[in-house]
């Protein structure tokens, strides 16, 4: 087989890249080791920056997003039992939208299938070869048959545990890694959300977040130990802890209980590799970086990467040179590190660190108080939360 761009991974990054290339008249083949059902049904975070919504809209894949997405013009920071609203729209003129990552994936798969271009699920033994040549290759097996795809470019959009990043020779990438001393226990409950906007709560027992997937599905998170056993968290214990950490000083209890449909524990980690390119292989999304979920930047960063990469590939294949490809890593990393800083800041400000240091607690409360009482402080949070400029 022969194509212009071989794309490993059918998550938001790989699928959006394939769609943008199609709109530019560039051929691609998408390979995914998981089944279509798995990638469409896996529940992931779903807070979209204004820029992400704009990119999907411009690409013609946002009709359902605009019908079903929940637009948020603000968020609440809650500490010492009191809530403080950050007016995102008033401060920046922008907003965010709640729309599940799996819904974005469904829309992009539908768009890909409508083009008739190749999209292969459940492939095995995927490997990339000849990355430093002008004719890199991808090999895999499918249904017991071995395949080889010759490309001009390979896009590694296969996530943190994919094969593309490890295929780069040792010593050519520099990794920046930070593990946090806590994790998130997340649940999806068949219950109305606690509020029509997100609530980020700093409590002496640990962080809590109240968000939603729809008007009838609540998504809630609790800070827990990184080695926590999910079996130790009964439904009663989860609800009790949510009531406590999201409690208001005026006694009003906003947490509404319902059947817990899913529960799981997510580690907190920051990770970046530099550069995001080796020869004709270009990394994007989680293959190159992950962020703690506090700042809601994961999928948004992946889509920002793809916007830069797609434009560079369009210039390359239309004879306008390789300058964009040569600059891709630096351009993407400039935004990635700003998002890492914001995610680290939000995480550090809202979570209880081991030992319950009284000094640390006082500093966190002072930081929250400053953000909520200063227009400059609130603006810093708001402009990062809705998404920094894409250019």
Tab-separated table of C-alpha atoms in Angstrom:
chain	number	residue	atom	x	y	z
A	1	UNK	CA	0.000	0.000	0.000
A	2	UNK	CA	1.065	3.588	-0.592
A	3	UNK	CA	-0.161	6.874	0.878
A	4	UNK	CA	1.095	10.352	1.669
A	5	UNK	CA	0.560	10.307	5.444
A	6	UNK	CA	0.335	7.190	7.601
A	7	UNK	CA	-1.448	7.920	10.871
A	8	UNK	CA	-1.043	5.621	13.860
A	9	UNK	CA	-3.927	6.061	16.312
A	10	UNK	CA	-7.654	6.770	15.865
A	11	UNK	CA	-8.189	9.065	18.810
A	12	UNK	CA	-9.126	12.740	18.449
A	13	UNK	CA	-5.625	13.681	17.226
A	14	UNK	CA	-5.262	11.043	14.530
A	15	UNK	CA	-8.821	11.318	13.267
A	16	UNK	CA	-8.795	15.116	13.138
A	17	UNK	CA	-5.483	15.092	11.288
A	18	UNK	CA	-6.897	12.652	8.746
A	19	UNK	CA	-9.953	14.851	8.240
A	20	UNK	CA	-7.994	18.087	7.862
A	21	UNK	CA	-5.663	16.393	5.366
A	22	UNK	CA	-8.661	15.152	3.389
A	23	UNK	CA	-10.033	18.694	3.211
A	24	UNK	CA	-6.657	19.762	1.814
A	25	UNK	CA	-6.657	16.968	-0.780
A	26	UNK	CA	-3.939	14.923	0.961
A	27	UNK	CA	-4.232	11.135	1.206
A	28	UNK	CA	-3.844	9.281	4.496
A	29	UNK	CA	-4.367	5.881	6.098
A	30	UNK	CA	-5.407	5.585	9.765
A	31	UNK	CA	-4.463	2.519	11.852
A	32	UNK	CA	-5.896	1.721	15.291
A	33	UNK	CA	-5.183	-1.299	17.494
A	34	UNK	CA	-8.473	-1.042	19.403
A	35	UNK	CA	-11.953	-1.822	18.117
A	36	UNK	CA	-14.290	0.876	16.853
A	37	UNK	CA	-16.633	0.159	19.760
A	38	UNK	CA	-13.812	0.644	22.266
A	39	UNK	CA	-12.682	4.032	20.975
A	40	UNK	CA	-16.255	5.279	20.625
A	41	UNK	CA	-17.423	4.141	24.046
A	42	UNK	CA	-14.412	4.846	26.263
A	43	UNK	CA	-15.485	7.642	28.614
A	44	UNK	CA	-12.901	10.409	28.726
A	45	UNK	CA	-12.804	14.048	29.796
A	46	UNK	CA	-14.740	16.431	27.650
A	47	UNK	CA	-14.157	20.120	28.317
A	48	UNK	CA	-13.405	21.926	25.058
A	49	UNK	CA	-11.625	25.255	24.859
A	50	UNK	CA	-13.108	27.946	22.636
A	51	UNK	CA	-10.297	27.398	20.130
A	52	UNK	CA	-10.977	23.663	19.991
A	53	UNK	CA	-14.644	24.294	19.218
A	54	UNK	CA	-13.613	26.759	16.531
A	55	UNK	CA	-11.247	24.241	14.892
A	56	UNK	CA	-13.891	21.503	14.849
A	57	UNK	CA	-16.457	23.967	13.506
A	58	UNK	CA	-14.165	25.145	10.703
A	59	UNK	CA	-13.503	21.488	9.833
A	60	UNK	CA	-17.245	20.842	9.449
A	61	UNK	CA	-17.480	18.203	12.196
A	62	UNK	CA	-19.205	20.184	14.956
A	63	UNK	CA	-22.902	20.085	14.079
A	64	UNK	CA	-23.775	17.685	16.902
A	65	UNK	CA	-21.373	19.444	19.252
A	66	UNK	CA	-23.315	22.692	18.797
A	67	UNK	CA	-26.641	20.900	19.299
A	68	UNK	CA	-25.701	18.852	22.357
A	69	UNK	CA	-22.702	20.559	23.959
A	70	UNK	CA	-23.202	22.419	27.232
A	71	UNK	CA	-21.774	25.937	27.012
A	72	UNK	CA	-20.203	27.280	30.207
A	73	UNK	CA	-19.428	30.958	30.660
A	74	UNK	CA	-17.920	30.588	34.122
A	75	UNK	CA	-16.719	28.244	36.838
A	76	UNK	CA	-16.691	28.214	40.633
A	77	UNK	CA	-13.734	27.985	42.987
A	78	UNK	CA	-14.883	26.813	46.421
A	79	UNK	CA	-12.762	27.023	49.570
A	80	UNK	CA	-13.508	27.553	53.253
A	81	UNK	CA	-17.071	26.561	52.419
A	82	UNK	CA	-17.675	29.553	50.145
A	83	UNK	CA	-18.010	29.669	46.381
A	84	UNK	CA	-16.445	32.289	44.135
A	85	UNK	CA	-17.464	32.492	40.484
A	86	UNK	CA	-14.859	33.208	37.810
A	87	UNK	CA	-16.636	34.925	34.915
A	88	UNK	CA	-14.822	33.380	31.953
A	89	UNK	CA	-16.947	35.099	29.313
A	90	UNK	CA	-16.886	38.487	31.019
A	91	UNK	CA	-13.121	38.416	31.487
A	92	UNK	CA	-12.059	36.989	28.109
A	93	UNK	CA	-15.029	37.112	25.755
A	94	UNK	CA	-14.677	33.336	25.399
A	95	UNK	CA	-16.372	30.261	26.835
A	96	UNK	CA	-15.837	26.514	27.185
A	97	UNK	CA	-18.085	23.639	26.138
A	98	UNK	CA	-18.785	20.318	27.840
A	99	UNK	CA	-18.832	17.619	25.162
A	100	UNK	CA	-17.356	14.183	25.811
A	101	UNK	CA	-14.148	13.161	24.083
A	102	UNK	CA	-15.841	9.963	22.951
A	103	UNK	CA	-18.480	12.124	21.240
A	104	UNK	CA	-15.759	14.015	19.363
A	105	UNK	CA	-14.329	10.643	18.316
A	106	UNK	CA	-17.736	9.438	17.077
A	107	UNK	CA	-18.157	12.578	14.980
A	108	UNK	CA	-14.676	12.243	13.484
A	109	UNK	CA	-15.114	8.543	12.707
A	110	UNK	CA	-18.376	9.311	10.918
A	111	UNK	CA	-16.636	12.025	8.926
A	112	UNK	CA	-13.759	9.690	8.033
A	113	UNK	CA	-16.054	6.908	6.874
A	114	UNK	CA	-17.979	9.405	4.756
A	115	UNK	CA	-14.781	10.197	2.823
A	116	UNK	CA	-14.224	6.544	1.933
A	117	UNK	CA	-10.548	6.798	2.874
A	118	UNK	CA	-8.878	3.957	4.807
A	119	UNK	CA	-9.564	3.556	8.535
A	120	UNK	CA	-8.416	0.230	10.000
A	121	UNK	CA	-9.461	-0.939	13.479
A	122	UNK	CA	-8.114	-3.894	15.475
A	123	UNK	CA	-4.769	-4.054	13.721
A	124	UNK	CA	-1.919	-5.908	15.431
A	125	UNK	CA	1.876	-5.899	15.559
A	126	UNK	CA	2.118	-2.295	14.355
A	127	UNK	CA	5.685	-1.069	13.766
A	128	UNK	CA	7.286	1.928	12.061
A	129	UNK	CA	10.477	1.713	9.975
A	130	UNK	CA	12.989	3.816	8.036
A	131	UNK	CA	12.045	6.983	9.887
A	132	UNK	CA	15.134	8.859	8.759
A	133	UNK	CA	14.544	8.098	5.092
A	134	UNK	CA	12.243	9.887	2.660
A	135	UNK	CA	10.094	6.739	2.434
A	136	UNK	CA	9.192	5.601	5.974
A	137	UNK	CA	7.058	2.478	6.359
A	138	UNK	CA	4.404	1.127	8.697
A	139	UNK	CA	3.859	-2.621	9.005
A	140	UNK	CA	1.034	-4.450	10.768
A	141	UNK	CA	-1.087	-7.567	10.644
A	142	UNK	CA	-4.832	-7.588	10.146
A	143	UNK	CA	-7.010	-10.675	10.052
A	144	UNK	CA	-3.898	-12.829	9.907
A	145	UNK	CA	-2.475	-10.998	6.881
A	146	UNK	CA	0.727	-8.945	6.984
A	147	UNK	CA	0.578	-5.452	5.485
A	148	UNK	CA	3.111	-2.769	4.628
A	149	UNK	CA	2.303	0.907	4.074
A	150	UNK	CA	4.829	3.159	2.370
A	151	UNK	CA	4.432	6.825	3.283
A	152	UNK	CA	5.997	10.236	2.887
A	153	UNK	CA	5.207	11.128	6.505
A	154	UNK	CA	4.159	9.182	9.611
A	155	UNK	CA	2.066	10.848	12.325
A	156	UNK	CA	2.355	9.230	15.754
A	157	UNK	CA	-1.035	9.914	17.363
A	158	UNK	CA	-1.157	6.655	19.304
A	159	UNK	CA	-1.140	7.949	22.878
A	160	UNK	CA	1.245	7.655	25.780
A	161	UNK	CA	1.454	3.845	25.587
A	162	UNK	CA	1.699	3.670	21.791
A	163	UNK	CA	4.563	2.346	19.668
A	164	UNK	CA	5.637	5.519	17.869
A	165	UNK	CA	7.527	7.391	20.583
A	166	UNK	CA	9.440	4.261	21.739
A	167	UNK	CA	10.458	3.687	18.105
A	168	UNK	CA	12.705	6.749	18.233
A	169	UNK	CA	16.268	5.668	19.113
A	170	UNK	CA	17.220	6.025	22.774
A	171	UNK	CA	18.991	9.237	23.616
A	172	UNK	CA	17.394	11.335	20.870
A	173	UNK	CA	14.460	12.471	23.013
A	174	UNK	CA	14.581	14.333	26.303
A	175	UNK	CA	11.737	13.522	28.683
A	176	UNK	CA	10.447	15.861	31.380
A	177	UNK	CA	8.407	13.942	33.926
A	178	UNK	CA	6.629	14.768	37.179
A	179	UNK	CA	4.457	12.462	39.278
A	180	UNK	CA	2.071	13.963	41.813
A	181	UNK	CA	1.583	12.390	45.258
A	182	UNK	CA	-2.147	11.890	44.744
A	183	UNK	CA	-4.687	10.620	42.213
A	184	UNK	CA	-8.330	11.233	41.267
A	185	UNK	CA	-11.153	8.837	42.014
A	186	UNK	CA	-13.777	9.587	39.375
A	187	UNK	CA	-17.378	8.483	39.081
A	188	UNK	CA	-20.115	8.817	36.488
A	189	UNK	CA	-23.523	8.906	38.159
A	190	UNK	CA	-27.079	8.903	36.836
A	191	UNK	CA	-27.888	12.066	38.741
A	192	UNK	CA	-28.346	15.760	37.953
A	193	UNK	CA	-25.103	17.764	38.166
A	194	UNK	CA	-24.404	19.625	41.408
A	195	UNK	CA	-24.331	22.908	39.500
A	196	UNK	CA	-24.821	24.176	35.954
A	197	UNK	CA	-21.114	25.142	35.978
A	198	UNK	CA	-18.040	23.288	37.238
A	199	UNK	CA	-17.121	23.483	40.925
A	200	UNK	CA	-13.446	23.155	41.878
A	201	UNK	CA	-13.303	22.641	45.650
A	202	UNK	CA	-10.278	22.918	47.926
A	203	UNK	CA	-11.008	21.155	51.234
A	204	UNK	CA	-8.859	20.076	54.166
A	205	UNK	CA	-9.812	16.461	53.367
A	206	UNK	CA	-8.658	16.878	49.771
A	207	UNK	CA	-9.723	18.226	46.403
A	208	UNK	CA	-13.128	17.591	44.813
A	209	UNK	CA	-14.553	18.474	41.410
A	210	UNK	CA	-18.183	18.511	40.349
A	211	UNK	CA	-18.771	18.489	36.607
A	212	UNK	CA	-21.145	16.738	34.208
A	213	UNK	CA	-21.548	14.854	30.947
A	214	UNK	CA	-25.127	15.984	30.383
A	215	UNK	CA	-28.034	17.476	32.308
A	216	UNK	CA	-28.775	14.001	33.708
A	217	UNK	CA	-25.248	12.569	34.096
A	218	UNK	CA	-22.937	13.886	36.798
A	219	UNK	CA	-19.176	13.430	36.654
A	220	UNK	CA	-17.520	13.828	40.068
A	221	UNK	CA	-13.957	13.472	41.296
A	222	UNK	CA	-12.221	13.068	44.657
A	223	UNK	CA	-8.547	13.375	45.489
A	224	UNK	CA	-7.209	10.072	46.783
A	225	UNK	CA	-3.899	8.294	47.314
A	226	UNK	CA	-2.095	7.188	44.123
A	227	UNK	CA	-2.030	3.565	45.325
A	228	UNK	CA	-5.678	3.574	46.395
A	229	UNK	CA	-7.677	0.393	45.863
A	230	UNK	CA	-10.984	1.140	44.159
A	231	UNK	CA	-12.530	-1.768	46.055
A	232	UNK	CA	-12.050	0.197	49.278
A	233	UNK	CA	-14.388	2.914	48.034
A	234	UNK	CA	-17.981	1.831	48.461
A	235	UNK	CA	-20.736	3.932	46.938
A	236	UNK	CA	-21.694	5.166	50.410
A	237	UNK	CA	-18.132	6.230	51.167
A	238	UNK	CA	-17.857	8.085	47.851
A	239	UNK	CA	-21.081	10.015	48.357
A	240	UNK	CA	-20.209	10.802	51.973
A	241	UNK	CA	-16.866	12.241	50.929
A	242	UNK	CA	-18.394	14.263	48.112
A	243	UNK	CA	-20.962	15.778	50.453
A	244	UNK	CA	-18.203	16.718	52.892
A	245	UNK	CA	-15.739	18.220	50.427
A	246	UNK	CA	-18.337	20.144	48.423
A	247	UNK	CA	-20.144	21.393	51.539
A	248	UNK	CA	-21.187	25.037	51.685
A	249	UNK	CA	-20.961	27.174	54.783
A	250	UNK	CA	-24.640	28.118	54.445
A	251	UNK	CA	-25.597	24.437	54.774
A	252	UNK	CA	-27.032	24.016	51.276
A	253	UNK	CA	-26.066	20.590	49.894
A	254	UNK	CA	-25.825	20.659	46.089
A	255	UNK	CA	-24.644	17.083	45.611
A	256	UNK	CA	-27.453	14.907	44.252
A	257	UNK	CA	-26.967	11.175	44.531
A	258	UNK	CA	-27.855	8.562	41.978
A	259	UNK	CA	-26.723	5.148	40.730
A	260	UNK	CA	-22.971	5.094	40.084
A	261	UNK	CA	-22.454	3.840	36.535
A	262	UNK	CA	-18.657	3.929	36.446
A	263	UNK	CA	-15.803	4.466	38.857
A	264	UNK	CA	-12.052	4.505	38.408
A	265	UNK	CA	-8.781	5.996	39.605
A	266	UNK	CA	-6.621	8.280	37.457
A	267	UNK	CA	-2.961	8.972	38.236
A	268	UNK	CA	-1.740	12.566	38.186
A	269	UNK	CA	1.289	13.170	36.010
A	270	UNK	CA	2.995	15.798	33.866
A	271	UNK	CA	5.100	14.553	30.941
A	272	UNK	CA	6.692	16.155	27.873
A	273	UNK	CA	9.219	14.869	25.350
A	274	UNK	CA	11.354	17.076	23.151
A	275	UNK	CA	11.598	17.246	20.206
A	276	UNK	CA	8.263	16.015	18.849
A	277	UNK	CA	9.857	14.872	15.604
A	278	UNK	CA	12.387	12.320	14.427
A	279	UNK	CA	13.066	12.249	10.717
A	280	UNK	CA	9.722	11.721	8.968
A	281	UNK	CA	7.912	10.760	12.199
A	282	UNK	CA	5.906	13.498	13.952
A	283	UNK	CA	4.393	12.993	17.416
A	284	UNK	CA	1.152	14.649	18.496
A	285	UNK	CA	-1.131	14.583	21.520
A	286	UNK	CA	-0.551	12.100	24.326
A	287	UNK	CA	2.238	10.435	22.367
A	288	UNK	CA	4.336	13.511	23.208
A	289	UNK	CA	2.800	14.990	26.358
A	290	UNK	CA	0.287	14.425	29.128
A	291	UNK	CA	-0.998	16.858	31.742
A	292	UNK	CA	-2.787	16.428	35.067
A	293	UNK	CA	-6.526	16.755	34.429
A	294	UNK	CA	-7.044	19.741	36.754
A	295	UNK	CA	-6.665	22.280	33.963
A	296	UNK	CA	-8.703	20.312	31.372
A	297	UNK	CA	-5.969	20.612	28.743
A	298	UNK	CA	-5.346	17.060	27.477
A	299	UNK	CA	-7.535	16.810	24.368
A	300	UNK	CA	-7.284	20.544	23.731
A	301	UNK	CA	-3.495	20.332	23.497
A	302	UNK	CA	-3.757	17.379	21.110
A	303	UNK	CA	-6.071	19.303	18.806
A	304	UNK	CA	-3.803	22.364	18.928
A	305	UNK	CA	-0.869	20.116	17.917
A	306	UNK	CA	-2.870	18.823	14.975
A	307	UNK	CA	-3.770	22.291	13.767
A	308	UNK	CA	-0.066	23.176	13.564
A	309	UNK	CA	0.908	19.844	11.997
A	310	UNK	CA	-1.913	19.837	9.432
A	311	UNK	CA	-0.969	23.298	8.175
A	312	UNK	CA	2.693	22.295	7.941
A	313	UNK	CA	1.809	19.138	5.992
A	314	UNK	CA	-0.443	21.061	3.631
A	315	UNK	CA	2.412	23.464	2.861
A	316	UNK	CA	4.801	20.546	2.352
A	317	UNK	CA	2.568	18.609	-0.034
A	318	UNK	CA	1.570	21.681	-2.055
A	319	UNK	CA	5.169	22.586	-2.785
A	320	UNK	CA	5.532	25.468	-0.331
A	321	UNK	CA	8.479	23.916	1.444
A	322	UNK	CA	9.265	22.117	4.689
A	323	UNK	CA	9.702	25.158	6.924
A	324	UNK	CA	6.452	24.410	8.735
A	325	UNK	CA	7.468	20.823	9.412
A	326	UNK	CA	10.890	21.964	10.613
A	327	UNK	CA	9.246	24.421	13.028
A	328	UNK	CA	6.422	22.093	14.149
A	329	UNK	CA	8.033	20.861	17.361
A	330	UNK	CA	9.070	24.296	18.613
A	331	UNK	CA	5.690	25.836	17.797
A	332	UNK	CA	3.727	23.075	19.469
A	333	UNK	CA	5.984	22.960	22.538
A	334	UNK	CA	5.636	26.692	23.175
A	335	UNK	CA	1.914	26.201	23.820
A	336	UNK	CA	2.363	22.829	25.521
A	337	UNK	CA	4.636	24.260	28.212
A	338	UNK	CA	2.224	27.103	28.937
A	339	UNK	CA	-0.538	24.521	29.386
A	340	UNK	CA	1.746	22.424	31.594
A	341	UNK	CA	2.420	25.474	33.758
A	342	UNK	CA	-1.292	26.211	34.109
A	343	UNK	CA	-2.176	22.599	34.907
A	344	UNK	CA	0.637	22.432	37.511
A	345	UNK	CA	-0.556	25.724	39.049
A	346	UNK	CA	-4.202	24.637	39.294
A	347	UNK	CA	-3.154	21.279	40.720
A	348	UNK	CA	-0.815	22.820	43.300
A	349	UNK	CA	-3.389	25.396	44.379
A	350	UNK	CA	-6.298	23.018	44.921
A	351	UNK	CA	-4.943	19.711	46.242
A	352	UNK	CA	-3.987	18.605	49.737
A	353	UNK	CA	-0.368	17.510	49.802
A	354	UNK	CA	0.920	14.688	52.011
A	355	UNK	CA	1.359	15.638	55.649
A	356	UNK	CA	-1.247	18.381	55.644
A	357	UNK	CA	1.406	21.068	56.169
A	358	UNK	CA	-0.382	24.042	57.854
A	359	UNK	CA	1.885	26.502	56.024
A	360	UNK	CA	1.043	24.924	52.662
A	361	UNK	CA	-2.651	25.111	53.515
A	362	UNK	CA	-2.442	28.818	54.361
A	363	UNK	CA	-0.533	29.602	51.166
A	364	UNK	CA	-3.085	27.730	49.031
A	365	UNK	CA	-5.992	29.586	50.629
A	366	UNK	CA	-4.180	32.900	50.156
A	367	UNK	CA	-3.611	32.073	46.481
A	368	UNK	CA	-7.260	31.185	45.989
A	369	UNK	CA	-8.355	34.330	47.797
A	370	UNK	CA	-6.118	36.430	45.560
A	371	UNK	CA	-7.441	34.812	42.372
A	372	UNK	CA	-11.030	35.375	43.489
A	373	UNK	CA	-10.611	38.937	44.758
A	374	UNK	CA	-8.297	40.376	42.087
A	375	UNK	CA	-9.375	41.010	38.508
A	376	UNK	CA	-5.784	40.398	37.401
A	377	UNK	CA	-5.699	37.091	39.277
A	378	UNK	CA	-9.055	35.998	37.880
A	379	UNK	CA	-7.978	37.035	34.382
A	380	UNK	CA	-4.870	34.840	34.598
A	381	UNK	CA	-7.013	31.814	35.406
A	382	UNK	CA	-9.725	32.668	32.885
A	383	UNK	CA	-7.541	33.267	29.832
A	384	UNK	CA	-5.636	30.024	30.423
A	385	UNK	CA	-8.795	28.032	31.148
A	386	UNK	CA	-10.644	29.081	27.965
A	387	UNK	CA	-7.435	28.456	25.994
A	388	UNK	CA	-4.481	30.603	25.039
A	389	UNK	CA	-4.366	31.920	21.471
A	390	UNK	CA	-3.645	29.246	18.892
A	391	UNK	CA	-1.276	31.482	16.914
